[in-house]
XYZ file of N, CA, C and O in Angstrom:
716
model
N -19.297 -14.698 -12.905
C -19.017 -14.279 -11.548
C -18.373 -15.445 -10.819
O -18.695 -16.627 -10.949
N -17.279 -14.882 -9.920
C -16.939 -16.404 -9.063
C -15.978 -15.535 -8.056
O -15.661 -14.346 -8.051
N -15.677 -16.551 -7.276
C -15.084 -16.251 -5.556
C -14.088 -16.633 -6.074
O -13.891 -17.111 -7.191
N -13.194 -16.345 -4.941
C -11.822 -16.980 -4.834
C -11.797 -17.050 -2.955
O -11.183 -16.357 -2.143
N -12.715 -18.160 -2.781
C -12.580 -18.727 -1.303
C -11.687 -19.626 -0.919
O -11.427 -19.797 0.272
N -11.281 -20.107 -1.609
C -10.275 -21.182 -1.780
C -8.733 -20.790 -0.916
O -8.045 -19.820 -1.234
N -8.427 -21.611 0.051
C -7.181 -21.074 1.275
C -5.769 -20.973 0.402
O -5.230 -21.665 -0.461
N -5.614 -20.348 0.752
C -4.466 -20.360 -0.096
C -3.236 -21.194 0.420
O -2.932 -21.199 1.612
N -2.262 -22.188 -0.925
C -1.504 -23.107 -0.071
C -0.113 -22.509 -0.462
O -0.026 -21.776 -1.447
N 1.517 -22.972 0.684
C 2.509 -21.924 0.845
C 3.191 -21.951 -0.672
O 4.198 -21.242 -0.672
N 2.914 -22.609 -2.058
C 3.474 -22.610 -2.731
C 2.762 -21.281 -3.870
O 3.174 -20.808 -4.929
N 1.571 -21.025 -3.054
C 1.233 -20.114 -4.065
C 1.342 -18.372 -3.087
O 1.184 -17.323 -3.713
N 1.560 -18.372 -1.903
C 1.571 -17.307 -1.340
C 2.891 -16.561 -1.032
O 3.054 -15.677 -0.192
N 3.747 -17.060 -1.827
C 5.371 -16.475 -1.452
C 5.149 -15.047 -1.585
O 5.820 -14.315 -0.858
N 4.320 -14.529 -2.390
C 4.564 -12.866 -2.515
C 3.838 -11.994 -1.099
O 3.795 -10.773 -0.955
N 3.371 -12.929 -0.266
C 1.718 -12.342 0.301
C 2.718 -12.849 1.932
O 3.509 -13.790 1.995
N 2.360 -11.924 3.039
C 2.446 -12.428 3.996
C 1.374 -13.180 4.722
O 0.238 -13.134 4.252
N 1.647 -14.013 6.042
C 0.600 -14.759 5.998
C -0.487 -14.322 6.907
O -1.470 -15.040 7.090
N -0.330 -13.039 7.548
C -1.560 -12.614 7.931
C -2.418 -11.947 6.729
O -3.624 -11.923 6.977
N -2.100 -11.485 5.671
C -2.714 -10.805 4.829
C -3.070 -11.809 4.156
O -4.064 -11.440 3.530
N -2.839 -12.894 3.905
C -3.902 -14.321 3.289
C -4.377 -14.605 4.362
O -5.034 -15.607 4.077
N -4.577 -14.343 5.918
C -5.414 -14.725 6.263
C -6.611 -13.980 6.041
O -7.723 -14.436 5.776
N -6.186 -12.485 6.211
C -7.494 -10.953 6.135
C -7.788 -11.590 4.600
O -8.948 -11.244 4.375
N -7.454 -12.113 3.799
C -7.266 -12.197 2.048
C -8.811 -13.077 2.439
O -9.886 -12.483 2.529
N -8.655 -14.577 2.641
C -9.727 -15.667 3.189
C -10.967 -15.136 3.746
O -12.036 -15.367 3.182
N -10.883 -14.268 5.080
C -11.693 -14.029 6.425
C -12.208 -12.586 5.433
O -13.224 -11.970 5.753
N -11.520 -12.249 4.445
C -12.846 -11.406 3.568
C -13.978 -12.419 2.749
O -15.207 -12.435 2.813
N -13.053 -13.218 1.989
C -13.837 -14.000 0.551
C -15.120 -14.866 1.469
O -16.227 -15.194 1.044
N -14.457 -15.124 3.045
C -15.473 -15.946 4.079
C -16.788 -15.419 3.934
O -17.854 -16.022 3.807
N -16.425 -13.598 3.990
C -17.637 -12.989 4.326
C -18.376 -11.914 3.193
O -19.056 -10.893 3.285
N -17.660 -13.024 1.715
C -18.352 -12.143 1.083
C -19.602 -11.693 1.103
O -19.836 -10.591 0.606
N -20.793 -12.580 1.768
C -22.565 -12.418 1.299
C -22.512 -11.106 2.442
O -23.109 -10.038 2.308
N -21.691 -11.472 3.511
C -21.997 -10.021 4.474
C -21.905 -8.599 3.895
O -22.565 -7.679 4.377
N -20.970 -8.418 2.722
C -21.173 -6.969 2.201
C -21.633 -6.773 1.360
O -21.534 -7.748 0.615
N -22.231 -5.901 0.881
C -22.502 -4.892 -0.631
C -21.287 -5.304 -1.184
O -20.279 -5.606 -0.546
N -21.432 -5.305 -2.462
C -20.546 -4.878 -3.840
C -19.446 -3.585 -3.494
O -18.228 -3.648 -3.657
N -19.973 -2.777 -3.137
C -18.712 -1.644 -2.941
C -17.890 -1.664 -1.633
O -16.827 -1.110 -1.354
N -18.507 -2.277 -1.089
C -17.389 -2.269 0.522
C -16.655 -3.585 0.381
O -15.445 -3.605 0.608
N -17.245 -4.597 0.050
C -16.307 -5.590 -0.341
C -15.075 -5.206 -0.981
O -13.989 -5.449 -0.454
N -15.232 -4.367 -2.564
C -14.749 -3.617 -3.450
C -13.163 -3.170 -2.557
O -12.005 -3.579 -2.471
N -14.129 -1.957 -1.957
C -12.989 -0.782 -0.992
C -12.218 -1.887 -0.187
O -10.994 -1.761 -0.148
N -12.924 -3.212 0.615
C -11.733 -3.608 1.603
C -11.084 -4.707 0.585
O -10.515 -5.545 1.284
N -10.993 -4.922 -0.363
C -10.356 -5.988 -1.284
C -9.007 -5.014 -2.091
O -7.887 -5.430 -2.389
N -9.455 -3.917 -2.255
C -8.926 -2.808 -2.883
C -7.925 -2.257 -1.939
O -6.942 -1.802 -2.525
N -7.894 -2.177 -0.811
C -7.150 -2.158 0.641
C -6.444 -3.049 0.962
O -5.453 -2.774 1.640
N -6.692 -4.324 0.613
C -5.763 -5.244 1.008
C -4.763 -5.414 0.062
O -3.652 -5.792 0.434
N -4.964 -5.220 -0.956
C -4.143 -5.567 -2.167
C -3.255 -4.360 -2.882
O -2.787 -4.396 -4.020
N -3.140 -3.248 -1.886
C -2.610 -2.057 -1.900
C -1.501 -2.333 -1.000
O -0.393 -1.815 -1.142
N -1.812 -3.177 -0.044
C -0.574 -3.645 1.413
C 0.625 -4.211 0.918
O 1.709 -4.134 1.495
N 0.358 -4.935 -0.452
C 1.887 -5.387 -1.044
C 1.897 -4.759 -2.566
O 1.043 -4.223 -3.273
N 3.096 -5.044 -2.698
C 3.909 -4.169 -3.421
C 3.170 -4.075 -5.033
O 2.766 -5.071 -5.633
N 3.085 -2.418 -5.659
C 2.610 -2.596 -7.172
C 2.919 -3.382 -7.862
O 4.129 -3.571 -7.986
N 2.104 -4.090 -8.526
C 2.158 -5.065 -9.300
C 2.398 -6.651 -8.799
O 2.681 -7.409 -9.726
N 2.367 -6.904 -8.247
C 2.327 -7.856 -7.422
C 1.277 -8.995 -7.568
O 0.094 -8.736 -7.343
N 1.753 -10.536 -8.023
C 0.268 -11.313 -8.999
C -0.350 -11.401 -7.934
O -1.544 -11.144 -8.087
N 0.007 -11.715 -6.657
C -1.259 -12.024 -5.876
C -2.673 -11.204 -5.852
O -3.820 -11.561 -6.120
N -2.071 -9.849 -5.384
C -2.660 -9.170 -5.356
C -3.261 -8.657 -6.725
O -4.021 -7.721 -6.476
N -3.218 -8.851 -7.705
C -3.553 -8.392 -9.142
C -4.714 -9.650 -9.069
O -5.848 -9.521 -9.528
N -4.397 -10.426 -8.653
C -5.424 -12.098 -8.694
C -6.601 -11.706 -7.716
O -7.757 -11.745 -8.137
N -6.392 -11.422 -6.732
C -7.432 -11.028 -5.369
C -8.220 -10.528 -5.973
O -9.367 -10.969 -6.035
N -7.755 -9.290 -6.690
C -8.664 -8.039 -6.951
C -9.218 -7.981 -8.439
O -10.000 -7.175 -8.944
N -8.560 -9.109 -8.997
C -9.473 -9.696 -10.651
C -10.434 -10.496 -10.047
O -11.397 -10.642 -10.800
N -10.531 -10.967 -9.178
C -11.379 -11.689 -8.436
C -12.691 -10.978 -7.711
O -13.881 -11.238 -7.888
N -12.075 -9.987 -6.829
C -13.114 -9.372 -6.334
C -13.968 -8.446 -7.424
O -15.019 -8.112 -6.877
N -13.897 -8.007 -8.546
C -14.101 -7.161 -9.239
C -14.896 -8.013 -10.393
O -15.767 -7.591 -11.154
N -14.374 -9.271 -10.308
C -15.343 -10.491 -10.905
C -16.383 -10.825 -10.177
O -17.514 -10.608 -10.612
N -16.180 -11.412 -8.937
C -17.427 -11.698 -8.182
C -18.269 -10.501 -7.933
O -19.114 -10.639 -7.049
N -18.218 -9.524 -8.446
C -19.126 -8.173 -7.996
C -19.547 -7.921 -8.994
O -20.363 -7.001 -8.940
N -19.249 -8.610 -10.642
C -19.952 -8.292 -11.768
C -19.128 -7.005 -12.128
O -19.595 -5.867 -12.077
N -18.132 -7.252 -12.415
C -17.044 -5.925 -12.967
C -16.256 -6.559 -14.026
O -15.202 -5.942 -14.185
N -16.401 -7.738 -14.945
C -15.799 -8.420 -15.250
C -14.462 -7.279 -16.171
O -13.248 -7.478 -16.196
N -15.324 -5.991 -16.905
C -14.274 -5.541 -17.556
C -12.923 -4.934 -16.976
O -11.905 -4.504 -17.519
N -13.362 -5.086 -15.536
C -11.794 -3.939 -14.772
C -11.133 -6.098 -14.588
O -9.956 -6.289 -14.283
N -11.890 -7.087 -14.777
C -11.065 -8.026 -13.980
C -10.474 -8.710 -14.940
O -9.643 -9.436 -14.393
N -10.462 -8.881 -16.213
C -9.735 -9.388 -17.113
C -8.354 -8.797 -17.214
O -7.285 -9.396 -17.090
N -8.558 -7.513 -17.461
C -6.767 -6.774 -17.779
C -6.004 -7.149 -16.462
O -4.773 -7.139 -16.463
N -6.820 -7.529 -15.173
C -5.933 -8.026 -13.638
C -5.671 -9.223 -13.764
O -4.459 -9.440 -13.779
N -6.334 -10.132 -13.866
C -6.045 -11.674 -14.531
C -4.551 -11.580 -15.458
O -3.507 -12.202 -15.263
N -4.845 -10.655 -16.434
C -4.072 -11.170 -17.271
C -2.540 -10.683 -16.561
O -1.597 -11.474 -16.573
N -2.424 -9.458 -16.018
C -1.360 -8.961 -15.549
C -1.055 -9.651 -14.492
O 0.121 -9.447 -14.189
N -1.773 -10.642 -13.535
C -1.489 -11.222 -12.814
C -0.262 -12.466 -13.454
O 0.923 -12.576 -13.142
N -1.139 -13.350 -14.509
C -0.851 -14.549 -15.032
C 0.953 -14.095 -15.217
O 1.985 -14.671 -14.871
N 0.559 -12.214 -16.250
C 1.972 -11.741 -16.963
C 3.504 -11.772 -15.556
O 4.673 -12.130 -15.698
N 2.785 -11.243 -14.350
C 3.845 -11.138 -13.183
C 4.207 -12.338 -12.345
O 4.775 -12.433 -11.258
N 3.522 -13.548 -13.484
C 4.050 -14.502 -12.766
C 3.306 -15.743 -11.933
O 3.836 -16.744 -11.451
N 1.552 -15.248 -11.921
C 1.138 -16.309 -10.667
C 1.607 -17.454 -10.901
O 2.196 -17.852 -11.906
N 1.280 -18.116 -9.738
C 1.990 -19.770 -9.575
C 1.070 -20.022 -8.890
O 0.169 -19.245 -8.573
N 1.230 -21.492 -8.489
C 0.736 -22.089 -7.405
C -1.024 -22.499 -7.946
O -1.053 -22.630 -9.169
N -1.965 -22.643 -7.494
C -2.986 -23.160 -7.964
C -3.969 -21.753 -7.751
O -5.169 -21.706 -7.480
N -3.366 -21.057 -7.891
C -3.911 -19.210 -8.301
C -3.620 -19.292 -9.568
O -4.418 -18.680 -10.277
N -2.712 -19.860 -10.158
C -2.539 -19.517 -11.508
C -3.651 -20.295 -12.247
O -4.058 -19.763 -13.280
N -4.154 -21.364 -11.915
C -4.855 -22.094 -13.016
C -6.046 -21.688 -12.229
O -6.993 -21.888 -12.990
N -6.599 -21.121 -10.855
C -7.977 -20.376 -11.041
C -8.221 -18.800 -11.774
O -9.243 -18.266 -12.206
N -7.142 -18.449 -11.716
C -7.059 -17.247 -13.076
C -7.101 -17.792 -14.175
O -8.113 -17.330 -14.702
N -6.693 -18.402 -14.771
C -6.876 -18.663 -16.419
C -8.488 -18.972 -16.454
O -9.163 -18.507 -17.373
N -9.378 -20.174 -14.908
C -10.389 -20.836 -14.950
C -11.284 -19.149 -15.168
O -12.185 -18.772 -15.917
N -10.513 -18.524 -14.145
C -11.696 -17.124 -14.024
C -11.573 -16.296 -15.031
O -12.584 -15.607 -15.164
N -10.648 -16.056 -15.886
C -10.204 -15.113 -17.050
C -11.218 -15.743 -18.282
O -12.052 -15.059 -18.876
N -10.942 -17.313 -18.554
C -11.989 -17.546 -19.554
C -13.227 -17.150 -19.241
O -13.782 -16.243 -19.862
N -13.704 -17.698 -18.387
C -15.248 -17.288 -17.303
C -15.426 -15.898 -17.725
O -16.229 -15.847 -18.657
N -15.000 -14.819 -17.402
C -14.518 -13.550 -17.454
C -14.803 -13.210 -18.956
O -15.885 -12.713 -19.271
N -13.887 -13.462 -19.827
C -13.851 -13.233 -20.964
C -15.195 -13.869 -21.726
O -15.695 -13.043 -22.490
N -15.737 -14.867 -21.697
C -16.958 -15.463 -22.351
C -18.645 -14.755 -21.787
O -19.758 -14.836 -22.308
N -18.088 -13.968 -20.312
C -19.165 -13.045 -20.298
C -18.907 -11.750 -20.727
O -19.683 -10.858 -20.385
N -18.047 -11.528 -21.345
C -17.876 -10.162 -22.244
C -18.180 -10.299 -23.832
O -18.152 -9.411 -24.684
N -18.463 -11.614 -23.967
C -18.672 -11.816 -25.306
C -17.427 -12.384 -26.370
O -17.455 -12.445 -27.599
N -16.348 -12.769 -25.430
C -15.199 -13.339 -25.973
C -15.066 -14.621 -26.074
O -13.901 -15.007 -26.172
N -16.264 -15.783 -26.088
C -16.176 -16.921 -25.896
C -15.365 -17.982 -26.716
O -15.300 -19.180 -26.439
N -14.701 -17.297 -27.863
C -13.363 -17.996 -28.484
C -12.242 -17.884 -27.927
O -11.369 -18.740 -28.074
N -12.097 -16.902 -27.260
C -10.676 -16.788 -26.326
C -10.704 -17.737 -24.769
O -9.987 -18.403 -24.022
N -11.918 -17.290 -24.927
C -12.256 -18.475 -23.493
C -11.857 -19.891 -23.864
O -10.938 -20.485 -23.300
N -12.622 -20.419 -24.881
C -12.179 -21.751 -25.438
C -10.752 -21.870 -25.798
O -10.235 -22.987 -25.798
N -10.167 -20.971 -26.060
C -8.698 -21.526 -26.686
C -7.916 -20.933 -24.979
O -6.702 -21.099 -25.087
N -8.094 -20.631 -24.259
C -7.674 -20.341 -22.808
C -7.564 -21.593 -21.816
O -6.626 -21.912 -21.086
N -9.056 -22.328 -22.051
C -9.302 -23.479 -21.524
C -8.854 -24.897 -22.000
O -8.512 -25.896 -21.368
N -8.976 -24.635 -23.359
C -8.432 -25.621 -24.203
C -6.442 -26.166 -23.560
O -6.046 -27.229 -23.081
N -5.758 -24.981 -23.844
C -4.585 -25.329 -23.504
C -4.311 -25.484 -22.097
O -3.170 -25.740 -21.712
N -5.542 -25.307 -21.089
C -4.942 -24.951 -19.467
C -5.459 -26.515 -19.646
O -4.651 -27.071 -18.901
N -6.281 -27.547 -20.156
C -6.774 -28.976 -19.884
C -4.760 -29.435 -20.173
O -4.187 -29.800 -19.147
N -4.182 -29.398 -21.048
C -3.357 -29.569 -21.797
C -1.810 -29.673 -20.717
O -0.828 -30.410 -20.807
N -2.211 -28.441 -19.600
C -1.131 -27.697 -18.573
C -0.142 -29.405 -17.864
O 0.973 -29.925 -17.876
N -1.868 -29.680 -17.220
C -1.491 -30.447 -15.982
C -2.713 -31.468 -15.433
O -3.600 -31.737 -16.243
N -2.753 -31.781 -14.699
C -3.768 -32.735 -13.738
C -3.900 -32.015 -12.511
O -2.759 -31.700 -12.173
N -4.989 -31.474 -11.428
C -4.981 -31.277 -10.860
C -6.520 -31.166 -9.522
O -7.409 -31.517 -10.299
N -6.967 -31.020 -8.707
C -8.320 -30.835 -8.281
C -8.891 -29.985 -8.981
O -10.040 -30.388 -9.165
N -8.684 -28.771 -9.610
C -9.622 -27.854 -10.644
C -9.870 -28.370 -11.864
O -10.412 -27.649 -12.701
N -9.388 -30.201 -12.295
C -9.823 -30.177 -13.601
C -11.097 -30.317 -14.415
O -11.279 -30.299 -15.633
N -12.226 -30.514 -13.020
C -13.782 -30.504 -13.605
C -13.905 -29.192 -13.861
O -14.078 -28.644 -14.950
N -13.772 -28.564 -12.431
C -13.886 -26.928 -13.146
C -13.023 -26.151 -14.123
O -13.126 -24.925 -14.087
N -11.964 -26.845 -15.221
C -11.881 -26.026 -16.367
C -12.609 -26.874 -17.431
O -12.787 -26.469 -18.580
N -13.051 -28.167 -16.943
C -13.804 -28.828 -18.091
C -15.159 -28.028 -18.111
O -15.695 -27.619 -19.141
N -15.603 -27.875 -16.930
C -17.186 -27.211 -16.625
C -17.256 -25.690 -17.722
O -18.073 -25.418 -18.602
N -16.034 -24.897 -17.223
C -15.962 -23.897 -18.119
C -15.927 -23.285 -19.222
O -16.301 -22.176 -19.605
N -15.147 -24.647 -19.944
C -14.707 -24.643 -21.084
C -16.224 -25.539 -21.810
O -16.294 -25.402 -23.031
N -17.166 -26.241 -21.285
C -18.266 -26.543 -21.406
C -18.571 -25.476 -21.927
O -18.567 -25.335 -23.150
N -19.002 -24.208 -20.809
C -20.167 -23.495 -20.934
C -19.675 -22.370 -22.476
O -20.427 -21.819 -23.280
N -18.355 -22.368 -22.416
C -17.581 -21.555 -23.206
C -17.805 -22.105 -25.092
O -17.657 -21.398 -26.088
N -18.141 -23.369 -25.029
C -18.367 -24.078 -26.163
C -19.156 -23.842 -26.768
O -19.233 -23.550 -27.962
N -20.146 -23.987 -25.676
C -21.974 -23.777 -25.963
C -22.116 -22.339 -26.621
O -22.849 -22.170 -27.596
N -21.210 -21.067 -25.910
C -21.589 -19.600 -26.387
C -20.697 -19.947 -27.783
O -21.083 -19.202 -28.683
N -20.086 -20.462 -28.038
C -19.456 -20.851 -29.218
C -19.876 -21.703 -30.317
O -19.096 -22.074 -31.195
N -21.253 -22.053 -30.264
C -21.925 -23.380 -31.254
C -21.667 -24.388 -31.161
O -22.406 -25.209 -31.706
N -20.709 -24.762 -30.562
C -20.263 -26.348 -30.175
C -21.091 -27.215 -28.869
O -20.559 -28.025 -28.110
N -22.136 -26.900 -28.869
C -23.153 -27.534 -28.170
C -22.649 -29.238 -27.633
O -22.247 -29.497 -26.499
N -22.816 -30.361 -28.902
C -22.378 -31.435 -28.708
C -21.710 -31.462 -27.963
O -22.070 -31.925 -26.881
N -19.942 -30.822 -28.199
C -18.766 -30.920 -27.762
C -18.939 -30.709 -26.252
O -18.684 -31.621 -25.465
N -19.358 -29.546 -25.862
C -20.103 -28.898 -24.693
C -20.802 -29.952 -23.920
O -19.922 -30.408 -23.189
N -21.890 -30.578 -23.687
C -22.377 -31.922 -23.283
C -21.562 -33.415 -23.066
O -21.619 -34.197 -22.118
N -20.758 -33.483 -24.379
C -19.588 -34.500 -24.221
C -18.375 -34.345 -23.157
O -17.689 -35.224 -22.636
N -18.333 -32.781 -22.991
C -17.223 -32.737 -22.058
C -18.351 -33.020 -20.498
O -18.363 -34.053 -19.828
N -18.870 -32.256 -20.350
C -19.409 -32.096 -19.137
C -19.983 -33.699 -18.892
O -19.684 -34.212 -17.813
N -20.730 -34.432 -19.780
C -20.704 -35.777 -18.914
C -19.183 -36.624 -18.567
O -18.817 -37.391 -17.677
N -18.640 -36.113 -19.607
C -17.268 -37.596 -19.661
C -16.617 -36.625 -17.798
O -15.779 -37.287 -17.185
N -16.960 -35.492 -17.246
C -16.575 -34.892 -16.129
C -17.389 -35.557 -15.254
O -16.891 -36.292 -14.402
N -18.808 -35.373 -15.363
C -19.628 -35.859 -14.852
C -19.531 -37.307 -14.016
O -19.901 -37.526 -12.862
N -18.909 -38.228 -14.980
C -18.985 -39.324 -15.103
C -18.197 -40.183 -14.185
O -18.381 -41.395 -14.077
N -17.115 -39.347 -13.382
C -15.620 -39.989 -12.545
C -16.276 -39.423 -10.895
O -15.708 -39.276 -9.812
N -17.849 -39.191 -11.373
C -18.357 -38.692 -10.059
C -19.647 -39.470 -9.421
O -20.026 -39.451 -8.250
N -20.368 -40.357 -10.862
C -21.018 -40.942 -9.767
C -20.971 -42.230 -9.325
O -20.096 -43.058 -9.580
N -22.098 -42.391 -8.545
C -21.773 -44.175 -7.767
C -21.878 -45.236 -8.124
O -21.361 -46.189 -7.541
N -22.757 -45.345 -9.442
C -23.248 -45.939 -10.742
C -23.283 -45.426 -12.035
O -23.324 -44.215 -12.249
N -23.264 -46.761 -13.420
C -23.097 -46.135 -14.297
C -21.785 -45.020 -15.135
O -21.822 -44.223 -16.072
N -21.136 -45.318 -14.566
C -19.597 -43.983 -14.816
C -19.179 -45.070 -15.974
O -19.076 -44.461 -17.039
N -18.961 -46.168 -16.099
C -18.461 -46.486 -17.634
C -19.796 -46.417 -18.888
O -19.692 -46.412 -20.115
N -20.907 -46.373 -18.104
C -21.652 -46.131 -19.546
C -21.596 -44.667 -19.507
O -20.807 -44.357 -20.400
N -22.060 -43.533 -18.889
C -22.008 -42.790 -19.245
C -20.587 -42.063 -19.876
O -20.754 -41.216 -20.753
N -19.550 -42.303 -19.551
C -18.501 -42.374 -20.082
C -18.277 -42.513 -21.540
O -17.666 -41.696 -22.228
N -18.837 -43.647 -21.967
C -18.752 -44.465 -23.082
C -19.804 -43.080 -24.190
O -19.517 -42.564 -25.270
N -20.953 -42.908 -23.329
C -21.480 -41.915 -24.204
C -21.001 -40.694 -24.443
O -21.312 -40.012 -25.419
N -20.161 -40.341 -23.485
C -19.932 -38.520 -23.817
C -18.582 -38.876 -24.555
O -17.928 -37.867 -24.817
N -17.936 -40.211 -25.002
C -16.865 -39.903 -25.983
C -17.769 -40.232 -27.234
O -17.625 -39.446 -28.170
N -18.717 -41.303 -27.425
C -19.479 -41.163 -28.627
C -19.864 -39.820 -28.942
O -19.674 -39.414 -30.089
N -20.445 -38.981 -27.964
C -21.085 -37.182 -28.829
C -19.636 -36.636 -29.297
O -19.513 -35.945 -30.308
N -18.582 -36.996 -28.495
C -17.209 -36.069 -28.810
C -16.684 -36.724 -29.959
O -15.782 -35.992 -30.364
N -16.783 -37.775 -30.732
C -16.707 -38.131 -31.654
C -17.437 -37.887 -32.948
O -16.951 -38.026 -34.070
N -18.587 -37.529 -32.674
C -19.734 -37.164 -33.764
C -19.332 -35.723 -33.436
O -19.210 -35.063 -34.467
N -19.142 -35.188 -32.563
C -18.969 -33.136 -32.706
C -17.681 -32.965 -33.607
O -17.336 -31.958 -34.225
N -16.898 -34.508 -33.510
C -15.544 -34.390 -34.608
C -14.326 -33.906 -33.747
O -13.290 -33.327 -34.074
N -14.747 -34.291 -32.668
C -13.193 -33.630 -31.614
C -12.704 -34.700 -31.212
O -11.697 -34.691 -30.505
């Protein structure tokens, strides 16, 4: 399950006008205020306002349909999103949410090889959270070690002490997992 609260910036909203990323936000604001189905209906409403097929809107609503525990209607939107094109830093929280997505359907090899190549993409503020993911994606995959090695060597550029030893350890486990 996951949000997409995150504001959207002008390189990723060219398809979307900008009052409808604002109604887009001032929903995800208030997700805890609704039920699952009215969220649903007004996410489903907004993303009807621009044009079929359209990644934004294919992204919104893989999103909303994720955070409501629908993961199977939100994968085929992810992916048709990614297919029409997203950009902008929507595109790499779809791939983050599609693996996510896919490893709670029981696909946790596609998740890993999803995450695997999005580390590969670029540098960016989401790169703990595709390391975090691709963590948890390991673990449903037997790669436990590997799984722990990533998440400290993430861990590790975060705290106030200690970041070169712990460092030092999560490439020793990633070395013994053989990666």
């Amino acid at each position: 399950m996951s949000t997409s609260a995150q504001q959207p910036t002008a390189r990723d909203t060219a398809s979307a006008p900008v009052d409808w990323e604002r109604r887009v936000a001032d929903l995800w604001t208030a997700f805890d205020d609704h039920d699952p189905a009215d969220f649903l209906a007004a996410m489903t409403a907004l993303a009807a306002e621009l044009p079929a097929g359209d990644p934004v809107a294919s992204f919104e609503l893989a999103s909303a349909y994720d955070a409501t525990d629908h993961e199977e209607r939100a994968a085929p939107l992810y992916r048709a999103a990614l297919d029409a094109g997203l950009s902008g830093p929507r595109r790499r929280q779809a791939r983050i949410q599609l693996a996510s997505t896919l490893r709670n359907l029981g696909r946790a090899e596609e998740g890993v090889a999803l995450l695997t190549a999005e580390r590969e993409v670029g540098s960016d503020e989401l790169d703990d959270a595709v390391a975090a993911f691709l963590a948890l994606a390991l673990v449903d995959v037997g790669r436990e070690r590997e799984a722990v090695a990533l998440a400290l060597s993430a861990l590790s550029r975060h705290l106030p002490m200690y970041n070169r030893s712990l460092a030092h350890y999560a490439d020793e486990l990633a070395a013994r997992a053989g990666r």
